[in-house]
Amino acid sequence: MKLSKEFKIGIITILTLVGFFILFNFLKGQNIFSSGRLFTVKYENVNGLAPSKPVSVNGLRVGQVKEIKIIDTAKPIYFEVVISVEKDIEFSKKTVAEIYEPGIMSGPEIRLVLDYSTDIAKSGDYLTGRIAGGLFDGITKQLSPTQAKLDSVLLSVNQTLGGVNNILDPSTQRDIKLMLRNLNHTIDSFDKTAQSLTATSNSANRLIASNEKTLTSTLNNANATLASTKTTIDKFGKTADKINELQLDQIVKNFENSSKNLNTLLEDINNGKGSLGKLAKDEGIANELEATIKNMNALVEDLKKNPSRYVNISVFGKKQPVQQ
């Protein structure tokens, strides 16, 4: 049978549309040849989730988001998300369908946090939904302590600057200016003193340079005098050593003889020998000596009281009779 040209064109057009439809759904991530098991998940916020987004288990894609329906008859409203699971994976009704963001550039997706209890989930069942913290939420949580510390540091800096502003009031500023002015005067005084010391040092250097020969000669003479003095002292020391060596024994011997003679004299006096011994031992001589001393004392007293008895006094060349 011969096909007409129009029929061929229609067949080609239908095949093209079917191919385009299959390609379009394939690019959207939908598999029109396998519907898989369908599950419904309730969310209060889909967080930007869109149909055809992947559904994964432990990082492996096992299905996709089929439909998102808004339930606006309830207060508050919520969303019902229909997902398909194409892989033959068994899990319980307690499995959680979690919306998360796998990366910065990709949008929100759904991952199944599987539960393996006995109540196996079947197509058409409801699963529990939740929203995981996004990538930026984790970064924000990590940066929160740092931000708190930074806020504390900034607060301390503000307080410090406030304290500095309070310290630098007009009166304090005047005092600081006065102190700086006095410091400048002090520095000028130090500068003048340094200049004076420099001039004095220059004068001393010129004086030393002009009298260098005299100072050199004086130092040479002093060195010669010290050398001569040292020689004299050395000679005197040697002479003293010789005198000590020669005369020390003789001095010791003389001291021993004198000590012996003194001991002999003391023994003679103690034994009543000689004049001193008799005087010390003879009580009569001692008594007579004591009486003589007493008479001499009486005579001296009488001489003091009556000097005219013993001395003639001449007045104008005449002698006065001595009173008896």
PDB file of C-alpha atoms in Angstrom:
ATOM      1  CA  MET A   1       0.000   0.000   0.000  1.00  0.00           C
ATOM      2  CA  LYS A   2       1.321   3.325  -0.967  1.00  0.00           C
ATOM      3  CA  LEU A   3       1.227   5.995   1.740  1.00  0.00           C
ATOM      4  CA  SER A   4       0.391   9.478   0.832  1.00  0.00           C
ATOM      5  CA  LYS A   5       2.732  12.354   1.311  1.00  0.00           C
ATOM      6  CA  GLU A   6       0.415  14.045   3.832  1.00  0.00           C
ATOM      7  CA  PHE A   7       0.261  10.902   5.979  1.00  0.00           C
ATOM      8  CA  LYS A   8       4.031  10.684   6.112  1.00  0.00           C
ATOM      9  CA  ILE A   9       4.230  14.305   7.138  1.00  0.00           C
ATOM     10  CA  GLY A  10       1.682  13.698   9.940  1.00  0.00           C
ATOM     11  CA  ILE A  11       3.552  10.649  11.221  1.00  0.00           C
ATOM     12  CA  ILE A  12       6.811  12.572  11.263  1.00  0.00           C
ATOM     13  CA  THR A  13       5.161  15.489  13.062  1.00  0.00           C
ATOM     14  CA  ILE A  14       3.660  13.205  15.748  1.00  0.00           C
ATOM     15  CA  LEU A  15       6.991  11.451  16.306  1.00  0.00           C
ATOM     16  CA  THR A  16       8.734  14.802  16.538  1.00  0.00           C
ATOM     17  CA  LEU A  17       6.265  16.048  19.162  1.00  0.00           C
ATOM     18  CA  VAL A  18       6.579  12.802  21.170  1.00  0.00           C
ATOM     19  CA  GLY A  19      10.375  13.004  21.011  1.00  0.00           C
ATOM     20  CA  PHE A  20      10.283  16.652  22.034  1.00  0.00           C
ATOM     21  CA  PHE A  21       7.964  15.786  24.935  1.00  0.00           C
ATOM     22  CA  ILE A  22      10.236  12.947  26.079  1.00  0.00           C
ATOM     23  CA  LEU A  23      13.343  15.161  25.754  1.00  0.00           C
ATOM     24  CA  PHE A  24      11.656  17.996  27.616  1.00  0.00           C
ATOM     25  CA  ASN A  25      10.693  15.741  30.526  1.00  0.00           C
ATOM     26  CA  PHE A  26      14.122  14.117  30.480  1.00  0.00           C
ATOM     27  CA  LEU A  27      15.738  17.537  30.794  1.00  0.00           C
ATOM     28  CA  LYS A  28      13.362  18.261  33.669  1.00  0.00           C
ATOM     29  CA  GLY A  29      14.486  15.020  35.328  1.00  0.00           C
ATOM     30  CA  GLN A  30      11.196  13.212  34.845  1.00  0.00           C
ATOM     31  CA  ASN A  31      10.976   9.647  33.644  1.00  0.00           C
ATOM     32  CA  ILE A  32       7.669   9.233  31.814  1.00  0.00           C
ATOM     33  CA  PHE A  33       8.168   5.493  31.433  1.00  0.00           C
ATOM     34  CA  SER A  34       8.425   4.836  35.167  1.00  0.00           C
ATOM     35  CA  SER A  35       6.137   6.579  37.618  1.00  0.00           C
ATOM     36  CA  GLY A  36       7.500   4.815  40.755  1.00  0.00           C
ATOM     37  CA  ARG A  37       5.880   4.983  44.189  1.00  0.00           C
ATOM     38  CA  LEU A  38       4.252   8.262  45.158  1.00  0.00           C
ATOM     39  CA  PHE A  39       4.374   9.744  48.664  1.00  0.00           C
ATOM     40  CA  THR A  40       2.893  12.957  50.062  1.00  0.00           C
ATOM     41  CA  VAL A  41       4.788  15.200  52.499  1.00  0.00           C
ATOM     42  CA  LYS A  42       3.327  18.161  54.432  1.00  0.00           C
ATOM     43  CA  TYR A  43       5.428  21.332  54.871  1.00  0.00           C
ATOM     44  CA  GLU A  44       4.628  24.688  56.394  1.00  0.00           C
ATOM     45  CA  ASN A  45       7.326  26.237  54.164  1.00  0.00           C
ATOM     46  CA  VAL A  46       8.816  24.675  51.029  1.00  0.00           C
ATOM     47  CA  ASN A  47      11.831  27.047  51.240  1.00  0.00           C
ATOM     48  CA  GLY A  48      12.014  27.550  47.449  1.00  0.00           C
ATOM     49  CA  LEU A  49      11.513  23.896  46.470  1.00  0.00           C
ATOM     50  CA  ALA A  50      10.282  23.391  42.891  1.00  0.00           C
ATOM     51  CA  PRO A  51       8.823  20.456  40.916  1.00  0.00           C
ATOM     52  CA  SER A  52      11.260  18.049  39.221  1.00  0.00           C
ATOM     53  CA  LYS A  53      13.879  18.654  41.961  1.00  0.00           C
ATOM     54  CA  PRO A  54      15.762  15.468  42.898  1.00  0.00           C
ATOM     55  CA  VAL A  55      14.896  13.193  45.793  1.00  0.00           C
ATOM     56  CA  SER A  56      17.990  11.439  47.108  1.00  0.00           C
ATOM     57  CA  VAL A  57      19.042   8.865  49.692  1.00  0.00           C
ATOM     58  CA  ASN A  58      22.550   9.225  51.101  1.00  0.00           C
ATOM     59  CA  GLY A  59      23.553  11.362  48.102  1.00  0.00           C
ATOM     60  CA  LEU A  60      22.081   9.021  45.430  1.00  0.00           C
ATOM     61  CA  ARG A  61      19.121  10.257  43.376  1.00  0.00           C
ATOM     62  CA  VAL A  62      16.176   7.860  43.767  1.00  0.00           C
ATOM     63  CA  GLY A  63      13.279  10.023  42.573  1.00  0.00           C
ATOM     64  CA  GLN A  64      11.992  13.533  42.058  1.00  0.00           C
ATOM     65  CA  VAL A  65       9.438  16.080  43.170  1.00  0.00           C
ATOM     66  CA  LYS A  66       6.260  15.536  41.166  1.00  0.00           C
ATOM     67  CA  GLU A  67       3.932  18.244  42.386  1.00  0.00           C
ATOM     68  CA  ILE A  68       3.607  20.990  44.987  1.00  0.00           C
ATOM     69  CA  LYS A  69       0.087  21.883  46.095  1.00  0.00           C
ATOM     70  CA  ILE A  70      -0.822  24.772  48.366  1.00  0.00           C
ATOM     71  CA  ILE A  71      -3.612  24.103  50.856  1.00  0.00           C
ATOM     72  CA  ASP A  72      -5.057  27.583  51.398  1.00  0.00           C
ATOM     73  CA  THR A  73      -8.290  26.437  53.016  1.00  0.00           C
ATOM     74  CA  ALA A  74      -6.500  25.757  56.298  1.00  0.00           C
ATOM     75  CA  LYS A  75      -5.395  28.376  58.779  1.00  0.00           C
ATOM     76  CA  PRO A  76      -2.416  28.611  58.686  1.00  0.00           C
ATOM     77  CA  ILE A  77      -1.869  27.397  55.185  1.00  0.00           C
ATOM     78  CA  TYR A  78       0.520  24.559  54.372  1.00  0.00           C
ATOM     79  CA  PHE A  79       1.925  22.692  51.381  1.00  0.00           C
ATOM     80  CA  GLU A  80       1.570  19.129  50.159  1.00  0.00           C
ATOM     81  CA  VAL A  81       4.545  17.939  48.136  1.00  0.00           C
ATOM     82  CA  VAL A  82       4.151  14.769  46.086  1.00  0.00           C
ATOM     83  CA  ILE A  83       7.412  12.895  45.527  1.00  0.00           C
ATOM     84  CA  SER A  84       8.140   9.783  43.534  1.00  0.00           C
ATOM     85  CA  VAL A  85      10.609   7.105  44.561  1.00  0.00           C
ATOM     86  CA  GLU A  86      11.669   5.126  41.534  1.00  0.00           C
ATOM     87  CA  LYS A  87      14.171   2.867  43.250  1.00  0.00           C
ATOM     88  CA  ASP A  88      12.894  -0.226  44.985  1.00  0.00           C
ATOM     89  CA  ILE A  89      13.945   0.786  48.492  1.00  0.00           C
ATOM     90  CA  GLU A  90      11.964  -0.304  51.537  1.00  0.00           C
ATOM     91  CA  PHE A  91      11.562   2.070  54.446  1.00  0.00           C
ATOM     92  CA  SER A  92       9.002   2.702  57.151  1.00  0.00           C
ATOM     93  CA  LYS A  93       6.407   5.430  57.474  1.00  0.00           C
ATOM     94  CA  LYS A  94       8.656   7.122  60.056  1.00  0.00           C
ATOM     95  CA  THR A  95      11.078   8.061  57.294  1.00  0.00           C
ATOM     96  CA  VAL A  96      11.620  11.853  57.132  1.00  0.00           C
ATOM     97  CA  ALA A  97      11.626  13.819  53.875  1.00  0.00           C
ATOM     98  CA  GLU A  98      13.988  16.710  54.579  1.00  0.00           C
ATOM     99  CA  ILE A  99      14.365  19.824  52.428  1.00  0.00           C
ATOM    100  CA  TYR A 100      18.009  20.923  52.295  1.00  0.00           C
ATOM    101  CA  GLU A 101      20.437  22.881  50.143  1.00  0.00           C
ATOM    102  CA  PRO A 102      23.315  20.715  48.856  1.00  0.00           C
ATOM    103  CA  GLY A 103      25.379  23.670  47.655  1.00  0.00           C
ATOM    104  CA  ILE A 104      25.508  27.407  47.083  1.00  0.00           C
ATOM    105  CA  MET A 105      24.560  27.329  43.367  1.00  0.00           C
ATOM    106  CA  SER A 106      21.952  24.531  43.495  1.00  0.00           C
ATOM    107  CA  GLY A 107      18.440  25.058  44.764  1.00  0.00           C
ATOM    108  CA  PRO A 108      16.636  23.191  47.554  1.00  0.00           C
ATOM    109  CA  GLU A 109      16.208  19.427  47.190  1.00  0.00           C
ATOM    110  CA  ILE A 110      14.673  16.611  49.228  1.00  0.00           C
ATOM    111  CA  ARG A 111      16.616  13.827  50.901  1.00  0.00           C
ATOM    112  CA  LEU A 112      15.077  10.869  52.676  1.00  0.00           C
ATOM    113  CA  VAL A 113      16.302  10.127  56.168  1.00  0.00           C
ATOM    114  CA  LEU A 114      15.377   6.449  56.169  1.00  0.00           C
ATOM    115  CA  ASP A 115      13.840   4.550  59.045  1.00  0.00           C
ATOM    116  CA  TYR A 116      13.786   0.736  58.976  1.00  0.00           C
ATOM    117  CA  SER A 117      11.078  -0.145  61.498  1.00  0.00           C
ATOM    118  CA  THR A 118       8.386  -2.740  60.718  1.00  0.00           C
ATOM    119  CA  ASP A 119       5.657  -0.392  59.416  1.00  0.00           C
ATOM    120  CA  ILE A 120       6.716  -0.328  55.758  1.00  0.00           C
ATOM    121  CA  ALA A 121       5.629   2.721  53.728  1.00  0.00           C
ATOM    122  CA  LYS A 122       3.512   2.098  50.620  1.00  0.00           C
ATOM    123  CA  SER A 123       2.695   4.266  47.632  1.00  0.00           C
ATOM    124  CA  GLY A 124       0.181   6.965  48.622  1.00  0.00           C
ATOM    125  CA  ASP A 125       1.279   7.169  52.281  1.00  0.00           C
ATOM    126  CA  TYR A 126       2.188  10.405  54.060  1.00  0.00           C
ATOM    127  CA  LEU A 127       5.753  10.994  55.231  1.00  0.00           C
ATOM    128  CA  THR A 128       7.006  13.414  57.876  1.00  0.00           C
ATOM    129  CA  GLY A 129       8.569  16.542  56.452  1.00  0.00           C
ATOM    130  CA  ARG A 130      11.104  18.969  57.902  1.00  0.00           C
ATOM    131  CA  ILE A 131      13.482  21.693  56.741  1.00  0.00           C
ATOM    132  CA  ALA A 132      17.201  21.448  57.419  1.00  0.00           C
ATOM    133  CA  GLY A 133      19.281  24.515  58.088  1.00  0.00           C
ATOM    134  CA  GLY A 134      20.749  25.947  54.908  1.00  0.00           C
ATOM    135  CA  LEU A 135      24.414  26.373  54.104  1.00  0.00           C
ATOM    136  CA  PHE A 136      24.298  30.000  55.119  1.00  0.00           C
ATOM    137  CA  ASP A 137      22.499  29.083  58.331  1.00  0.00           C
ATOM    138  CA  GLY A 138      25.441  26.851  59.306  1.00  0.00           C
ATOM    139  CA  ILE A 139      27.897  29.597  58.451  1.00  0.00           C
ATOM    140  CA  THR A 140      25.811  32.051  60.443  1.00  0.00           C
ATOM    141  CA  LYS A 141      25.786  29.711  63.465  1.00  0.00           C
ATOM    142  CA  GLN A 142      29.562  29.330  63.257  1.00  0.00           C
ATOM    143  CA  LEU A 143      30.028  33.074  62.927  1.00  0.00           C
ATOM    144  CA  SER A 144      27.647  33.910  65.769  1.00  0.00           C
ATOM    145  CA  PRO A 145      30.254  33.480  68.586  1.00  0.00           C
ATOM    146  CA  THR A 146      32.770  35.502  66.578  1.00  0.00           C
ATOM    147  CA  GLN A 147      30.186  38.189  65.978  1.00  0.00           C
ATOM    148  CA  ALA A 148      29.359  38.296  69.687  1.00  0.00           C
ATOM    149  CA  LYS A 149      33.048  38.672  70.563  1.00  0.00           C
ATOM    150  CA  LEU A 150      33.425  41.365  67.895  1.00  0.00           C
ATOM    151  CA  ASP A 151      30.437  43.222  69.318  1.00  0.00           C
ATOM    152  CA  SER A 152      32.006  43.012  72.784  1.00  0.00           C
ATOM    153  CA  VAL A 153      35.325  44.336  71.471  1.00  0.00           C
ATOM    154  CA  LEU A 154      33.591  47.183  69.645  1.00  0.00           C
ATOM    155  CA  LEU A 155      31.658  48.024  72.814  1.00  0.00           C
ATOM    156  CA  SER A 156      34.903  48.115  74.813  1.00  0.00           C
ATOM    157  CA  VAL A 157      36.493  50.341  72.151  1.00  0.00           C
ATOM    158  CA  ASN A 158      33.517  52.691  72.266  1.00  0.00           C
ATOM    159  CA  GLN A 159      33.709  52.858  76.045  1.00  0.00           C
ATOM    160  CA  THR A 160      37.455  53.511  75.883  1.00  0.00           C
ATOM    161  CA  LEU A 161      36.994  56.274  73.320  1.00  0.00           C
ATOM    162  CA  GLY A 162      34.233  57.738  75.473  1.00  0.00           C
ATOM    163  CA  GLY A 163      36.570  57.712  78.476  1.00  0.00           C
ATOM    164  CA  VAL A 164      39.287  59.387  76.428  1.00  0.00           C
ATOM    165  CA  ASN A 165      36.828  62.052  75.293  1.00  0.00           C
ATOM    166  CA  ASN A 166      35.798  62.626  78.911  1.00  0.00           C
ATOM    167  CA  ILE A 167      39.437  62.913  79.988  1.00  0.00           C
ATOM    168  CA  LEU A 168      40.306  65.351  77.214  1.00  0.00           C
ATOM    169  CA  ASP A 169      37.968  68.087  78.423  1.00  0.00           C
ATOM    170  CA  PRO A 170      38.895  71.758  77.782  1.00  0.00           C
ATOM    171  CA  SER A 171      40.737  72.157  81.102  1.00  0.00           C
ATOM    172  CA  THR A 172      42.761  68.992  80.503  1.00  0.00           C
ATOM    173  CA  GLN A 173      43.606  70.155  77.009  1.00  0.00           C
ATOM    174  CA  ARG A 174      44.840  73.477  78.415  1.00  0.00           C
ATOM    175  CA  ASP A 175      46.978  71.604  80.957  1.00  0.00           C
ATOM    176  CA  ILE A 176      48.424  69.409  78.207  1.00  0.00           C
ATOM    177  CA  LYS A 177      49.241  72.454  76.083  1.00  0.00           C
ATOM    178  CA  LEU A 178      50.912  74.135  79.081  1.00  0.00           C
ATOM    179  CA  MET A 179      52.887  70.966  79.803  1.00  0.00           C
ATOM    180  CA  LEU A 180      54.037  70.776  76.172  1.00  0.00           C
ATOM    181  CA  ARG A 181      55.050  74.442  76.296  1.00  0.00           C
ATOM    182  CA  ASN A 182      57.079  73.854  79.461  1.00  0.00           C
ATOM    183  CA  LEU A 183      58.608  70.791  77.863  1.00  0.00           C
ATOM    184  CA  ASN A 184      59.687  72.894  74.896  1.00  0.00           C
ATOM    185  CA  HIS A 185      61.301  75.438  77.270  1.00  0.00           C
ATOM    186  CA  THR A 186      63.087  72.600  79.051  1.00  0.00           C
ATOM    187  CA  ILE A 187      64.357  71.215  75.762  1.00  0.00           C
ATOM    188  CA  ASP A 188      65.612  74.695  74.787  1.00  0.00           C
ATOM    189  CA  SER A 189      67.416  74.935  78.137  1.00  0.00           C
ATOM    190  CA  PHE A 190      69.000  71.534  77.586  1.00  0.00           C
ATOM    191  CA  ASP A 191      70.059  72.662  74.120  1.00  0.00           C
ATOM    192  CA  LYS A 192      71.698  75.794  75.503  1.00  0.00           C
ATOM    193  CA  THR A 193      73.404  73.765  78.226  1.00  0.00           C
ATOM    194  CA  ALA A 194      74.695  71.327  75.634  1.00  0.00           C
ATOM    195  CA  GLN A 195      76.038  74.201  73.548  1.00  0.00           C
ATOM    196  CA  SER A 196      77.760  75.638  76.635  1.00  0.00           C
ATOM    197  CA  LEU A 197      79.274  72.255  77.461  1.00  0.00           C
ATOM    198  CA  THR A 198      80.470  71.959  73.873  1.00  0.00           C
ATOM    199  CA  ALA A 199      82.122  75.393  74.072  1.00  0.00           C
ATOM    200  CA  THR A 200      83.739  74.475  77.410  1.00  0.00           C
ATOM    201  CA  SER A 201      84.981  71.207  75.954  1.00  0.00           C
ATOM    202  CA  ASN A 202      86.437  73.033  72.966  1.00  0.00           C
ATOM    203  CA  SER A 203      88.176  75.514  75.279  1.00  0.00           C
ATOM    204  CA  ALA A 204      89.581  72.647  77.351  1.00  0.00           C
ATOM    205  CA  ASN A 205      90.797  70.913  74.211  1.00  0.00           C
ATOM    206  CA  ARG A 206      92.516  74.112  73.053  1.00  0.00           C
ATOM    207  CA  LEU A 207      94.073  74.588  76.500  1.00  0.00           C
ATOM    208  CA  ILE A 208      95.363  71.021  76.509  1.00  0.00           C
ATOM    209  CA  ALA A 209      96.694  71.399  72.977  1.00  0.00           C
ATOM    210  CA  SER A 210      98.524  74.660  73.836  1.00  0.00           C
ATOM    211  CA  ASN A 211     100.068  73.190  76.999  1.00  0.00           C
ATOM    212  CA  GLU A 212     100.651  69.712  75.670  1.00  0.00           C
ATOM    213  CA  LYS A 213     104.439  69.975  75.889  1.00  0.00           C
ATOM    214  CA  THR A 214     104.303  71.314  79.461  1.00  0.00           C
ATOM    215  CA  LEU A 215     101.867  68.600  80.535  1.00  0.00           C
ATOM    216  CA  THR A 216     104.016  65.940  78.879  1.00  0.00           C
ATOM    217  CA  SER A 217     107.140  67.244  80.638  1.00  0.00           C
ATOM    218  CA  THR A 218     105.315  67.395  83.980  1.00  0.00           C
ATOM    219  CA  LEU A 219     104.054  63.844  83.580  1.00  0.00           C
ATOM    220  CA  ASN A 220     107.529  62.647  82.656  1.00  0.00           C
ATOM    221  CA  ASN A 221     108.975  64.354  85.744  1.00  0.00           C
ATOM    222  CA  ALA A 222     106.250  62.849  87.882  1.00  0.00           C
ATOM    223  CA  ASN A 223     106.986  59.417  86.479  1.00  0.00           C
ATOM    224  CA  ALA A 224     110.723  59.903  87.160  1.00  0.00           C
ATOM    225  CA  THR A 225     109.958  61.092  90.719  1.00  0.00           C
ATOM    226  CA  LEU A 226     107.744  58.095  91.338  1.00  0.00           C
ATOM    227  CA  ALA A 227     110.452  55.774  90.006  1.00  0.00           C
ATOM    228  CA  SER A 228     113.065  57.429  92.269  1.00  0.00           C
ATOM    229  CA  THR A 229     110.694  57.269  95.244  1.00  0.00           C
ATOM    230  CA  LYS A 230     110.070  53.609  94.594  1.00  0.00           C
ATOM    231  CA  THR A 231     113.803  52.941  94.450  1.00  0.00           C
ATOM    232  CA  THR A 232     114.339  54.829  97.752  1.00  0.00           C
ATOM    233  CA  ILE A 233     111.526  52.941  99.439  1.00  0.00           C
ATOM    234  CA  ASP A 234     112.959  49.665  98.216  1.00  0.00           C
ATOM    235  CA  LYS A 235     116.361  50.599  99.624  1.00  0.00           C
ATOM    236  CA  PHE A 236     114.825  51.723 102.923  1.00  0.00           C
ATOM    237  CA  GLY A 237     112.933  48.465 103.134  1.00  0.00           C
ATOM    238  CA  LYS A 238     116.057  46.450 102.530  1.00  0.00           C
ATOM    239  CA  THR A 239     117.963  48.525 105.182  1.00  0.00           C
ATOM    240  CA  ALA A 240     115.143  48.103 107.675  1.00  0.00           C
ATOM    241  CA  ASP A 241     115.158  44.368 107.025  1.00  0.00           C
ATOM    242  CA  LYS A 242     118.907  44.257 107.670  1.00  0.00           C
ATOM    243  CA  ILE A 243     118.523  46.339 110.899  1.00  0.00           C
ATOM    244  CA  ASN A 244     115.766  44.088 112.054  1.00  0.00           C
ATOM    245  CA  GLU A 245     117.761  40.987 111.322  1.00  0.00           C
ATOM    246  CA  LEU A 246     120.951  42.320 113.065  1.00  0.00           C
ATOM    247  CA  GLN A 247     119.522  44.103 116.119  1.00  0.00           C
ATOM    248  CA  LEU A 248     116.407  42.119 116.928  1.00  0.00           C
ATOM    249  CA  ASP A 249     118.309  39.461 118.836  1.00  0.00           C
ATOM    250  CA  GLN A 250     120.323  42.093 120.752  1.00  0.00           C
ATOM    251  CA  ILE A 251     117.142  43.998 121.721  1.00  0.00           C
ATOM    252  CA  VAL A 252     115.587  40.800 122.992  1.00  0.00           C
ATOM    253  CA  LYS A 253     118.693  39.984 125.016  1.00  0.00           C
ATOM    254  CA  ASN A 254     118.796  43.525 126.531  1.00  0.00           C
ATOM    255  CA  PHE A 255     115.136  43.234 127.452  1.00  0.00           C
ATOM    256  CA  GLU A 256     115.773  39.912 129.157  1.00  0.00           C
ATOM    257  CA  ASN A 257     118.742  41.383 131.153  1.00  0.00           C
ATOM    258  CA  SER A 258     116.688  44.420 132.200  1.00  0.00           C
ATOM    259  CA  SER A 259     113.902  42.126 133.320  1.00  0.00           C
ATOM    260  CA  LYS A 260     116.354  40.065 135.377  1.00  0.00           C
ATOM    261  CA  ASN A 261     117.859  43.205 137.010  1.00  0.00           C
ATOM    262  CA  LEU A 262     114.394  44.529 137.842  1.00  0.00           C
ATOM    263  CA  ASN A 263     113.464  41.203 139.440  1.00  0.00           C
ATOM    264  CA  THR A 264     116.712  41.292 141.486  1.00  0.00           C
ATOM    265  CA  LEU A 265     116.044  44.879 142.662  1.00  0.00           C
ATOM    266  CA  LEU A 266     112.518  43.978 143.700  1.00  0.00           C
ATOM    267  CA  GLU A 267     113.783  40.932 145.598  1.00  0.00           C
ATOM    268  CA  ASP A 268     116.402  43.106 147.425  1.00  0.00           C
ATOM    269  CA  ILE A 269     113.747  45.664 148.386  1.00  0.00           C
ATOM    270  CA  ASN A 270     111.483  42.893 149.566  1.00  0.00           C
ATOM    271  CA  ASN A 271     114.325  41.393 151.620  1.00  0.00           C
ATOM    272  CA  GLY A 272     115.278  44.765 153.211  1.00  0.00           C
ATOM    273  CA  LYS A 273     118.567  45.173 151.387  1.00  0.00           C
ATOM    274  CA  GLY A 274     119.893  48.601 150.413  1.00  0.00           C
ATOM    275  CA  SER A 275     118.399  52.023 151.210  1.00  0.00           C
ATOM    276  CA  LEU A 276     115.082  51.320 149.563  1.00  0.00           C
ATOM    277  CA  GLY A 277     114.874  47.941 151.286  1.00  0.00           C
ATOM    278  CA  LYS A 278     115.621  49.446 154.700  1.00  0.00           C
ATOM    279  CA  LEU A 279     113.157  52.243 154.077  1.00  0.00           C
ATOM    280  CA  ALA A 280     110.532  49.705 153.168  1.00  0.00           C
ATOM    281  CA  LYS A 281     111.290  47.293 156.060  1.00  0.00           C
ATOM    282  CA  ASP A 282     112.507  49.590 158.945  1.00  0.00           C
ATOM    283  CA  GLU A 283     109.426  51.051 160.651  1.00  0.00           C
ATOM    284  CA  GLY A 284     111.535  53.587 162.651  1.00  0.00           C
ATOM    285  CA  ILE A 285     112.938  55.218 159.537  1.00  0.00           C
ATOM    286  CA  ALA A 286     109.496  55.245 158.048  1.00  0.00           C
ATOM    287  CA  ASN A 287     108.083  56.916 161.210  1.00  0.00           C
ATOM    288  CA  GLU A 288     110.880  59.518 161.288  1.00  0.00           C
ATOM    289  CA  LEU A 289     110.316  60.247 157.602  1.00  0.00           C
ATOM    290  CA  GLU A 290     106.605  60.640 158.288  1.00  0.00           C
ATOM    291  CA  ALA A 291     107.285  63.032 161.227  1.00  0.00           C
ATOM    292  CA  THR A 292     109.688  65.091 159.100  1.00  0.00           C
ATOM    293  CA  ILE A 293     107.057  65.420 156.372  1.00  0.00           C
ATOM    294  CA  LYS A 294     104.468  66.561 158.924  1.00  0.00           C
ATOM    295  CA  ASN A 295     106.895  69.212 160.335  1.00  0.00           C
ATOM    296  CA  MET A 296     107.620  70.461 156.849  1.00  0.00           C
ATOM    297  CA  ASN A 297     103.890  70.762 156.170  1.00  0.00           C
ATOM    298  CA  ALA A 298     103.415  72.740 159.425  1.00  0.00           C
ATOM    299  CA  LEU A 299     106.311  75.061 158.544  1.00  0.00           C
ATOM    300  CA  VAL A 300     104.846  75.719 155.100  1.00  0.00           C
ATOM    301  CA  GLU A 301     101.437  76.496 156.625  1.00  0.00           C
ATOM    302  CA  ASP A 302     103.003  78.938 159.148  1.00  0.00           C
ATOM    303  CA  LEU A 303     105.010  80.560 156.351  1.00  0.00           C
ATOM    304  CA  LYS A 304     101.817  81.119 154.418  1.00  0.00           C
ATOM    305  CA  LYS A 305     100.038  82.598 157.471  1.00  0.00           C
ATOM    306  CA  ASN A 306     102.931  84.741 158.921  1.00  0.00           C
ATOM    307  CA  PRO A 307     105.391  85.554 156.146  1.00  0.00           C
ATOM    308  CA  SER A 308     106.685  88.592 158.097  1.00  0.00           C
ATOM    309  CA  ARG A 309     108.321  86.354 160.676  1.00  0.00           C
ATOM    310  CA  TYR A 310     110.682  85.042 158.106  1.00  0.00           C
ATOM    311  CA  VAL A 311     111.117  87.896 155.557  1.00  0.00           C
ATOM    312  CA  ASN A 312     112.160  91.624 156.156  1.00  0.00           C
ATOM    313  CA  ILE A 313     110.036  94.005 154.076  1.00  0.00           C
ATOM    314  CA  SER A 314     111.561  97.425 153.129  1.00  0.00           C
ATOM    315  CA  VAL A 315     109.207 100.387 152.677  1.00  0.00           C
ATOM    316  CA  PHE A 316     110.775 103.501 151.073  1.00  0.00           C
ATOM    317  CA  GLY A 317     114.253 102.199 151.798  1.00  0.00           C
ATOM    318  CA  LYS A 318     113.637 101.529 155.509  1.00  0.00           C
ATOM    319  CA  LYS A 319     113.668  98.131 157.132  1.00  0.00           C
ATOM    320  CA  GLN A 320     110.742  97.165 159.275  1.00  0.00           C
ATOM    321  CA  PRO A 321     111.481  95.112 162.352  1.00  0.00           C
ATOM    322  CA  VAL A 322     110.469  91.588 162.142  1.00  0.00           C
ATOM    323  CA  GLN A 323     107.648  90.750 164.454  1.00  0.00           C
ATOM    324  CA  GLN A 324     108.341  87.900 166.843  1.00  0.00           C
TER     325      GLN A 324
END
